[in-house]
JSON list of C-alpha atoms in Angstrom, two decimals:
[
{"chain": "S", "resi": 5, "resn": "UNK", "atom": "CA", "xyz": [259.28, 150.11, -52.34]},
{"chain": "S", "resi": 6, "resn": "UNK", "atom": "CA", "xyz": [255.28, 150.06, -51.90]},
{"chain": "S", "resi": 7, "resn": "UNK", "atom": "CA", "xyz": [256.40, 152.44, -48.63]},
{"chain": "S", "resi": 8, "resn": "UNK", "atom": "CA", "xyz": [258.07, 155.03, -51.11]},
{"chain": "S", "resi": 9, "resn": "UNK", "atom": "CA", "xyz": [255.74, 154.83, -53.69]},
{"chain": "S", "resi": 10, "resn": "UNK", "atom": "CA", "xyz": [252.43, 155.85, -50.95]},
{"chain": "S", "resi": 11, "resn": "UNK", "atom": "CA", "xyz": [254.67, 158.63, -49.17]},
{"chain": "S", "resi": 12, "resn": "UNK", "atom": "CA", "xyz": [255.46, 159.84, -53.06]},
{"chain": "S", "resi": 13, "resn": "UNK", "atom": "CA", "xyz": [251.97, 159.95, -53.85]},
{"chain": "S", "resi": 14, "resn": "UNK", "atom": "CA", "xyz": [251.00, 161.45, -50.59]},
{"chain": "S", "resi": 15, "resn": "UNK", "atom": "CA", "xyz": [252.79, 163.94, -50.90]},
{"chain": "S", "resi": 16, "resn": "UNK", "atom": "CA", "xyz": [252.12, 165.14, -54.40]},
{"chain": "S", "resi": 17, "resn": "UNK", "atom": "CA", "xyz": [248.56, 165.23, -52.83]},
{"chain": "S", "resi": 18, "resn": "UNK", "atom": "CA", "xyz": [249.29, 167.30, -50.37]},
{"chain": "S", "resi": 19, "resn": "UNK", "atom": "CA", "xyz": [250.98, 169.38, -52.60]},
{"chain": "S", "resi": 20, "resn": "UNK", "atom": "CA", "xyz": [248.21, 169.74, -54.81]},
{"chain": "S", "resi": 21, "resn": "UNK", "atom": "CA", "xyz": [245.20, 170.51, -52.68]},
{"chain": "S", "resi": 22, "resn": "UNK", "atom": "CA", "xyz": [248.20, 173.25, -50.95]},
{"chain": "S", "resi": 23, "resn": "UNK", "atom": "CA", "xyz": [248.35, 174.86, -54.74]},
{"chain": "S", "resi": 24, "resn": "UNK", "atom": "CA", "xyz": [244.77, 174.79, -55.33]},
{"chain": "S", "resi": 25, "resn": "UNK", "atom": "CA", "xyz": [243.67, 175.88, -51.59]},
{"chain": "S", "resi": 26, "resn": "UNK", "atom": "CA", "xyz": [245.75, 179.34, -52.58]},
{"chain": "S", "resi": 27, "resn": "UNK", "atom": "CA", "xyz": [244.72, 179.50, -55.90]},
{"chain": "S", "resi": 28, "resn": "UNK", "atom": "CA", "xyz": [240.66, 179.75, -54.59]},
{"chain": "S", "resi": 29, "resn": "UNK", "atom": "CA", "xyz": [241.23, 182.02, -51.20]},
{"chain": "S", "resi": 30, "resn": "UNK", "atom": "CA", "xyz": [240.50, 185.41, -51.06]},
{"chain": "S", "resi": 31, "resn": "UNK", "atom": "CA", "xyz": [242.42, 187.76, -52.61]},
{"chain": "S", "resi": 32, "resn": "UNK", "atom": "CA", "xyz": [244.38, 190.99, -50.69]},
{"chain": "S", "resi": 33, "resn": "UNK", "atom": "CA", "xyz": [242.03, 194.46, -50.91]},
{"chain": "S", "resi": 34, "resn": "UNK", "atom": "CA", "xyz": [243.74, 196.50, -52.65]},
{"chain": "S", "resi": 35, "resn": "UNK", "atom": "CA", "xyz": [243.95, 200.96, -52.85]},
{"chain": "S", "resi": 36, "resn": "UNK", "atom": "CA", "xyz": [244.70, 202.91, -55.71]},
{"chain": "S", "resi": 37, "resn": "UNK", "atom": "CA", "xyz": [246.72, 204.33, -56.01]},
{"chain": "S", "resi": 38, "resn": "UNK", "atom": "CA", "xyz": [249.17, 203.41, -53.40]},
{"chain": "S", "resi": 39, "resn": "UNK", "atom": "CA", "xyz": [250.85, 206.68, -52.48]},
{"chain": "S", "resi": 40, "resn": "UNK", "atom": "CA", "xyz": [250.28, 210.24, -53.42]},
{"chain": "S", "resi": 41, "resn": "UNK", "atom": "CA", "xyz": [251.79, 213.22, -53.35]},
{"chain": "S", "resi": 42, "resn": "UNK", "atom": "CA", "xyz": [250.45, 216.77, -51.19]},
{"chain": "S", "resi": 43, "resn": "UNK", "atom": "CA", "xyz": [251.30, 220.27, -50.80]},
{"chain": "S", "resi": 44, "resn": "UNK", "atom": "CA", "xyz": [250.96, 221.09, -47.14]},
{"chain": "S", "resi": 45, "resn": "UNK", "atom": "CA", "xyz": [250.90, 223.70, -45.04]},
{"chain": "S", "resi": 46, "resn": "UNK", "atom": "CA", "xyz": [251.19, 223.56, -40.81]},
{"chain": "S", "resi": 47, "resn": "UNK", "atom": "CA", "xyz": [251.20, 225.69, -38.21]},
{"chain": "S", "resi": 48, "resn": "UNK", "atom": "CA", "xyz": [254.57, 224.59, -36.90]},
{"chain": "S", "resi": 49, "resn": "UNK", "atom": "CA", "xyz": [257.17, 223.41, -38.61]},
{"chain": "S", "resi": 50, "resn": "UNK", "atom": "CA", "xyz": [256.66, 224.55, -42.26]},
{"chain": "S", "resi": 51, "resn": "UNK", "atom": "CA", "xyz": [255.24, 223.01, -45.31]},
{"chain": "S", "resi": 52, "resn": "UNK", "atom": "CA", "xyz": [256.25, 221.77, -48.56]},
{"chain": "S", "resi": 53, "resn": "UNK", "atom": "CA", "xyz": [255.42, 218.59, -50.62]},
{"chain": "S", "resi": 54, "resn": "UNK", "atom": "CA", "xyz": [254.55, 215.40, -48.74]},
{"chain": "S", "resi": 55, "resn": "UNK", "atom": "CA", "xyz": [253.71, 211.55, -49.48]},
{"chain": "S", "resi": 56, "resn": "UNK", "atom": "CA", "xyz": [251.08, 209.91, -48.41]},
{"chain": "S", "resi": 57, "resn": "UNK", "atom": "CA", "xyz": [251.04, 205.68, -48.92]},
{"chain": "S", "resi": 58, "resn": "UNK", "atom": "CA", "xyz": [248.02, 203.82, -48.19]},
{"chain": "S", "resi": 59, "resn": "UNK", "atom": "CA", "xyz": [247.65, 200.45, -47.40]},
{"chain": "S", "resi": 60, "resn": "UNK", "atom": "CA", "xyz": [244.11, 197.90, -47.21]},
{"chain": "S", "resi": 61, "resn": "UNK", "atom": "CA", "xyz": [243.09, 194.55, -45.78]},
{"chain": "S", "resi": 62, "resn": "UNK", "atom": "CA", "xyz": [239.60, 194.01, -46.05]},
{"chain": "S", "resi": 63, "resn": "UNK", "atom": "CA", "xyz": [238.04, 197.43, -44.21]},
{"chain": "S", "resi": 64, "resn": "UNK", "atom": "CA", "xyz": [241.15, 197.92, -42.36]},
{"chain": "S", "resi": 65, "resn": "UNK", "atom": "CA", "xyz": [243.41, 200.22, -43.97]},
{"chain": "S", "resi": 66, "resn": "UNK", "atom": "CA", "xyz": [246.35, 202.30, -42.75]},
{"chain": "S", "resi": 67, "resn": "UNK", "atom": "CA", "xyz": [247.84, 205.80, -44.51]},
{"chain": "S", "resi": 68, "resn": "UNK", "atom": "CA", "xyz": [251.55, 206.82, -43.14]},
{"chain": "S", "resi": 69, "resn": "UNK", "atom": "CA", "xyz": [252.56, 211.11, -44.30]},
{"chain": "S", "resi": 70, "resn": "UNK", "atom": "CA", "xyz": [256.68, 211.80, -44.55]},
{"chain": "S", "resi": 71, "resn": "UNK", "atom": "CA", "xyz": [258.10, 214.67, -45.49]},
{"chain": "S", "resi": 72, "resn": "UNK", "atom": "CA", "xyz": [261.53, 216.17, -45.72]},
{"chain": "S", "resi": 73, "resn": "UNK", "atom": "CA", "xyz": [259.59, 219.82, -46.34]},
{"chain": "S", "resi": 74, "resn": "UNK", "atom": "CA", "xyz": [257.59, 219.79, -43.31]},
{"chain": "S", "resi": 75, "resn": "UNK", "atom": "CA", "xyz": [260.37, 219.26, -40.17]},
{"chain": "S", "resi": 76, "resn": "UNK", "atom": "CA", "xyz": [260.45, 218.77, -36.75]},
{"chain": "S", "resi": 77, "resn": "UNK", "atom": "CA", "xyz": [260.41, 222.13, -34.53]},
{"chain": "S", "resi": 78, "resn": "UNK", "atom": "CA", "xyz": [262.23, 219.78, -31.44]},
{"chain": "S", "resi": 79, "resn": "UNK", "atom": "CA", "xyz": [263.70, 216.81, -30.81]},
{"chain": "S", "resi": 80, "resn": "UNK", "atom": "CA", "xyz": [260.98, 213.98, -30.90]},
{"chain": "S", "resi": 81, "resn": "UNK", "atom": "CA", "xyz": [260.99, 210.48, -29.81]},
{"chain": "S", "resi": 82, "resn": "UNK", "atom": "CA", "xyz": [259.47, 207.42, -31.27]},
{"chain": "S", "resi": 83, "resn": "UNK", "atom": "CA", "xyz": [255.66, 206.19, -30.68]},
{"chain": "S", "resi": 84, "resn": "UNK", "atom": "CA", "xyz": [255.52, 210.02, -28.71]},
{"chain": "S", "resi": 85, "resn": "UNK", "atom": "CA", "xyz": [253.56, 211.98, -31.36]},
{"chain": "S", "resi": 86, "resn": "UNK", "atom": "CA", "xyz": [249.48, 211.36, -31.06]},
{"chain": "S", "resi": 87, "resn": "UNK", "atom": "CA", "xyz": [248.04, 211.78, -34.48]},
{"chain": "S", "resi": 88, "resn": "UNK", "atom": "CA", "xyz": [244.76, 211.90, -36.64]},
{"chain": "S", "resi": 89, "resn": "UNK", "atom": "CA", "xyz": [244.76, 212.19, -40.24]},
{"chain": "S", "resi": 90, "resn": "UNK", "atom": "CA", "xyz": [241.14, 213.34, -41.50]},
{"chain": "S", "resi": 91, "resn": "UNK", "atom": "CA", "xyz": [240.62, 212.22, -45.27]},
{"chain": "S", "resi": 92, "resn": "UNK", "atom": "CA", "xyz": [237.57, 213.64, -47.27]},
{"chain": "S", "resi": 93, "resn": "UNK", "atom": "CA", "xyz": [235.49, 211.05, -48.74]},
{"chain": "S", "resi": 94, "resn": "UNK", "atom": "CA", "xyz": [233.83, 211.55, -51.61]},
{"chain": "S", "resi": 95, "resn": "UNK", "atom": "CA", "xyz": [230.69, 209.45, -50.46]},
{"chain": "S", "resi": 96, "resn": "UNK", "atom": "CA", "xyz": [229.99, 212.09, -47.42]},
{"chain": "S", "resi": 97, "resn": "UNK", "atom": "CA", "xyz": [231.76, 212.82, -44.47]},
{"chain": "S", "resi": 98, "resn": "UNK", "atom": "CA", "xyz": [235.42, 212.43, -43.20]},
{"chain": "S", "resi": 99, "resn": "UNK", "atom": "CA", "xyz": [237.27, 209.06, -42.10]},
{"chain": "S", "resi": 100, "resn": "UNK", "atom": "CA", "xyz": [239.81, 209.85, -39.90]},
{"chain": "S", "resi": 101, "resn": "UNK", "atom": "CA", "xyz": [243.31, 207.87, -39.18]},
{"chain": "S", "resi": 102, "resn": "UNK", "atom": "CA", "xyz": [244.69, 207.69, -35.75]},
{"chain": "S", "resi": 103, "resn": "UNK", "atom": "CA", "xyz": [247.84, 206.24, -33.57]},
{"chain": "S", "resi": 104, "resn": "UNK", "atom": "CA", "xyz": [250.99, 207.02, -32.06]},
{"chain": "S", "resi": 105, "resn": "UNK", "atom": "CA", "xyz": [253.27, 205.56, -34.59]},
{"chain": "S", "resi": 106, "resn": "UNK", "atom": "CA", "xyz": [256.45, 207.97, -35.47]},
{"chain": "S", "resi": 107, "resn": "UNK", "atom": "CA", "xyz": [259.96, 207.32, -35.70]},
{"chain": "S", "resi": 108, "resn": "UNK", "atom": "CA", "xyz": [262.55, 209.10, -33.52]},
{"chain": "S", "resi": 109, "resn": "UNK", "atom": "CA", "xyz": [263.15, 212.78, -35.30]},
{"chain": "S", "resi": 110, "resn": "UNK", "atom": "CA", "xyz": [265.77, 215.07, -34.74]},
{"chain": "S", "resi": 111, "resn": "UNK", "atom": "CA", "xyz": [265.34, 219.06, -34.44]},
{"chain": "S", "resi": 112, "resn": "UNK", "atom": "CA", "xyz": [264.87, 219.71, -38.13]},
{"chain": "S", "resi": 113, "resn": "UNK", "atom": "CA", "xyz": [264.60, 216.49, -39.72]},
{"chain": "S", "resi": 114, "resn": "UNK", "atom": "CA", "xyz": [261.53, 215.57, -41.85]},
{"chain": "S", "resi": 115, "resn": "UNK", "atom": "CA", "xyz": [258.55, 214.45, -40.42]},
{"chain": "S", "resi": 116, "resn": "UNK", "atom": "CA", "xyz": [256.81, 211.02, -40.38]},
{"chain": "S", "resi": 117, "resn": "UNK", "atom": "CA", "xyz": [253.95, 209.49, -38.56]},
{"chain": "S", "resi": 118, "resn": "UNK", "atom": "CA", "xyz": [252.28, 206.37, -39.08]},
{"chain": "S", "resi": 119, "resn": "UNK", "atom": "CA", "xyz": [250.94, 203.99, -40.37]},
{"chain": "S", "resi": 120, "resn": "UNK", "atom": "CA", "xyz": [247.89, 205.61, -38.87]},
{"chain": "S", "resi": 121, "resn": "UNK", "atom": "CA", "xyz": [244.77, 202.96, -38.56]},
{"chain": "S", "resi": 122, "resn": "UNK", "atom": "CA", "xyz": [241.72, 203.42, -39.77]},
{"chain": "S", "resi": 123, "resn": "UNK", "atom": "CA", "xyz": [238.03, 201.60, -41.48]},
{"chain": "S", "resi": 124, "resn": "UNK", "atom": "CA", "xyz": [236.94, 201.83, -44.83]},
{"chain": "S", "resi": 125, "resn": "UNK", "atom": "CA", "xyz": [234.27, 200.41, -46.54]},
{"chain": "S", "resi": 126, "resn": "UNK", "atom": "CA", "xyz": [234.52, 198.91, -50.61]},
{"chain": "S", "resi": 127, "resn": "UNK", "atom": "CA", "xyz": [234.41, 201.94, -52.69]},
{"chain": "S", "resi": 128, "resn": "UNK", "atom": "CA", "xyz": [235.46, 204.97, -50.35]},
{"chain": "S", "resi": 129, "resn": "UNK", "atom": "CA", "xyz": [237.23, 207.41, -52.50]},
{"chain": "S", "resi": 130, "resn": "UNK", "atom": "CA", "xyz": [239.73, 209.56, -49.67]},
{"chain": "S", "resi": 131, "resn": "UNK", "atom": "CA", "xyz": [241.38, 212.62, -50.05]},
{"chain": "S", "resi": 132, "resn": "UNK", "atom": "CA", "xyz": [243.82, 214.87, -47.84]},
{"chain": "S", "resi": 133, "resn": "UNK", "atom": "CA", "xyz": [242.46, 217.97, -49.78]},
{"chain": "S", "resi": 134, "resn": "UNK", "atom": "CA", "xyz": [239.75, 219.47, -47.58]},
{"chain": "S", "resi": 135, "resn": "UNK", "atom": "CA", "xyz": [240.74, 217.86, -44.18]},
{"chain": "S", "resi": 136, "resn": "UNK", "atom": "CA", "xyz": [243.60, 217.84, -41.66]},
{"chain": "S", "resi": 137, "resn": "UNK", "atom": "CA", "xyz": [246.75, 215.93, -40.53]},
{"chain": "S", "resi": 138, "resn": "UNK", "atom": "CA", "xyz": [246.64, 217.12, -36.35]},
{"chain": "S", "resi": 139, "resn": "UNK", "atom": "CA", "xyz": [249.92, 215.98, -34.46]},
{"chain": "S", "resi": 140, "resn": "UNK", "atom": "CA", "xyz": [250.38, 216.59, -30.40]},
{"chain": "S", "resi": 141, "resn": "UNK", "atom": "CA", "xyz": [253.91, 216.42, -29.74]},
{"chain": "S", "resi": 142, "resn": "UNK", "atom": "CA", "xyz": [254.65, 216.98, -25.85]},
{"chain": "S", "resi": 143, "resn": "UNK", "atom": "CA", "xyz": [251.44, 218.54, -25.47]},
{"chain": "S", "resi": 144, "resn": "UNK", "atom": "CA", "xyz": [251.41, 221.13, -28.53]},
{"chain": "S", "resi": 145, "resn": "UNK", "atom": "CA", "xyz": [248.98, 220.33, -31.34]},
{"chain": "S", "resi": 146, "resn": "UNK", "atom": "CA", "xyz": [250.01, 221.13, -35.06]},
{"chain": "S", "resi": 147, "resn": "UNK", "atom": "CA", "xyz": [247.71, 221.04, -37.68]},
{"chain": "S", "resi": 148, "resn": "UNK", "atom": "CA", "xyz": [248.54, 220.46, -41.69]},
{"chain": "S", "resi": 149, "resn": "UNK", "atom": "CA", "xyz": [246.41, 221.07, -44.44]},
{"chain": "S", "resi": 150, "resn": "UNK", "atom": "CA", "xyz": [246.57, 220.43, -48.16]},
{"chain": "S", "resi": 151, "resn": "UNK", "atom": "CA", "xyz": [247.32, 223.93, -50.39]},
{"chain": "S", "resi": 152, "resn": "UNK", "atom": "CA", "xyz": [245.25, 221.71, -53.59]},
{"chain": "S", "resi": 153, "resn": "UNK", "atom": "CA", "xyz": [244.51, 218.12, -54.41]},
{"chain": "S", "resi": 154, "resn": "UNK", "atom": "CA", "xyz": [246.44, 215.05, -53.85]},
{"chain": "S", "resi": 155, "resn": "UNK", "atom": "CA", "xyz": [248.00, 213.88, -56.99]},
{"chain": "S", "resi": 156, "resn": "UNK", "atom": "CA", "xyz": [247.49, 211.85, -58.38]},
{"chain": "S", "resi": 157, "resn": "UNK", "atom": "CA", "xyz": [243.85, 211.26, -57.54]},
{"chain": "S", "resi": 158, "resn": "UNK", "atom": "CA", "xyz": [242.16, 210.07, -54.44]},
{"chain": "S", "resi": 159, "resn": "UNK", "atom": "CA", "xyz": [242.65, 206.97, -52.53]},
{"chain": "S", "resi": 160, "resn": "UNK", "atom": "CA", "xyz": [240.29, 204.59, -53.61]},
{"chain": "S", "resi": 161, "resn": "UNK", "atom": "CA", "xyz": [239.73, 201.44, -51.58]},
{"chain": "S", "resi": 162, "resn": "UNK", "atom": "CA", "xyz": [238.32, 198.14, -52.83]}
]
């Protein structure tokens, strides 16, 4: 019984300093908002409305485009498109977004690349309004730009 009784109590102290270990770590960065919404326009391919969803942990942050507007001119397999997403910030300057990250598209389909990685520091305030999405696909570079603002606001990153 005294066996029980010390694994019981063991246990419920393990337990404990478990619950209070997660209450005191670090919590996740977070962007706001999320995802937003752009008017673009590319050299290949069309334009139309796009999303844009942004992600952060601690200065790493990623930011994947799809759009059903904006489609693919050929056939286009996965990981093959080579792509850098230039966001204005506010603060100064650009921070751009890179990788080779797609999923397999079909002549016509929408287009999707990313997540695209990138570094931000606490308080960078991005927008697609003013800079460039550039995609090589089999050698051939297309570039996308915003027609106005990204709505709902800017990317703003913890």
């Amino acid at each position: 019984m005294r066996g029980k009784r010390l694994a019981t109590v063991s246990a419920l102290a393990a337990g404990t300093l478990a619950a209070t270990g997660l209450a005191f770590a670090p919590a996740a960065a977070a962007v706001t908002p999320q995802s937003a919404t752009i008017n673009a326009t590319c050299t290949i391919g069309g334009g139309g409305a796009a999303t844009l969803t942004a992600t952060q942990n601690g200065t790493a942050a990623t930011v994947t485009l799809s759009s059903t507007a904006v489609t693919a001119p050929i056939p286009i397999a996965a990981n093959s498109v080579t792509s850098t997403l230039s966001l204005v910030n506010a603060n100064g300057g650009t921070t751009a977004f890179s990788g080779k990250k797609n999923p397999a598209m079909a002549i016509g389909s929408g287009v999707s690349v990313g997540p695209l990685d990138g570094t931000v520091a606490s308080g960078d305030s991005l927008e697609f309004y003013g800079g460039s999405l550039k995609m090589t696909i089999y050698g051939i570079t297309i570039t996308c730009t915003a027609d106005a603002p990204q709505s709902p606001g800017p990317f703003v990153f913890d």
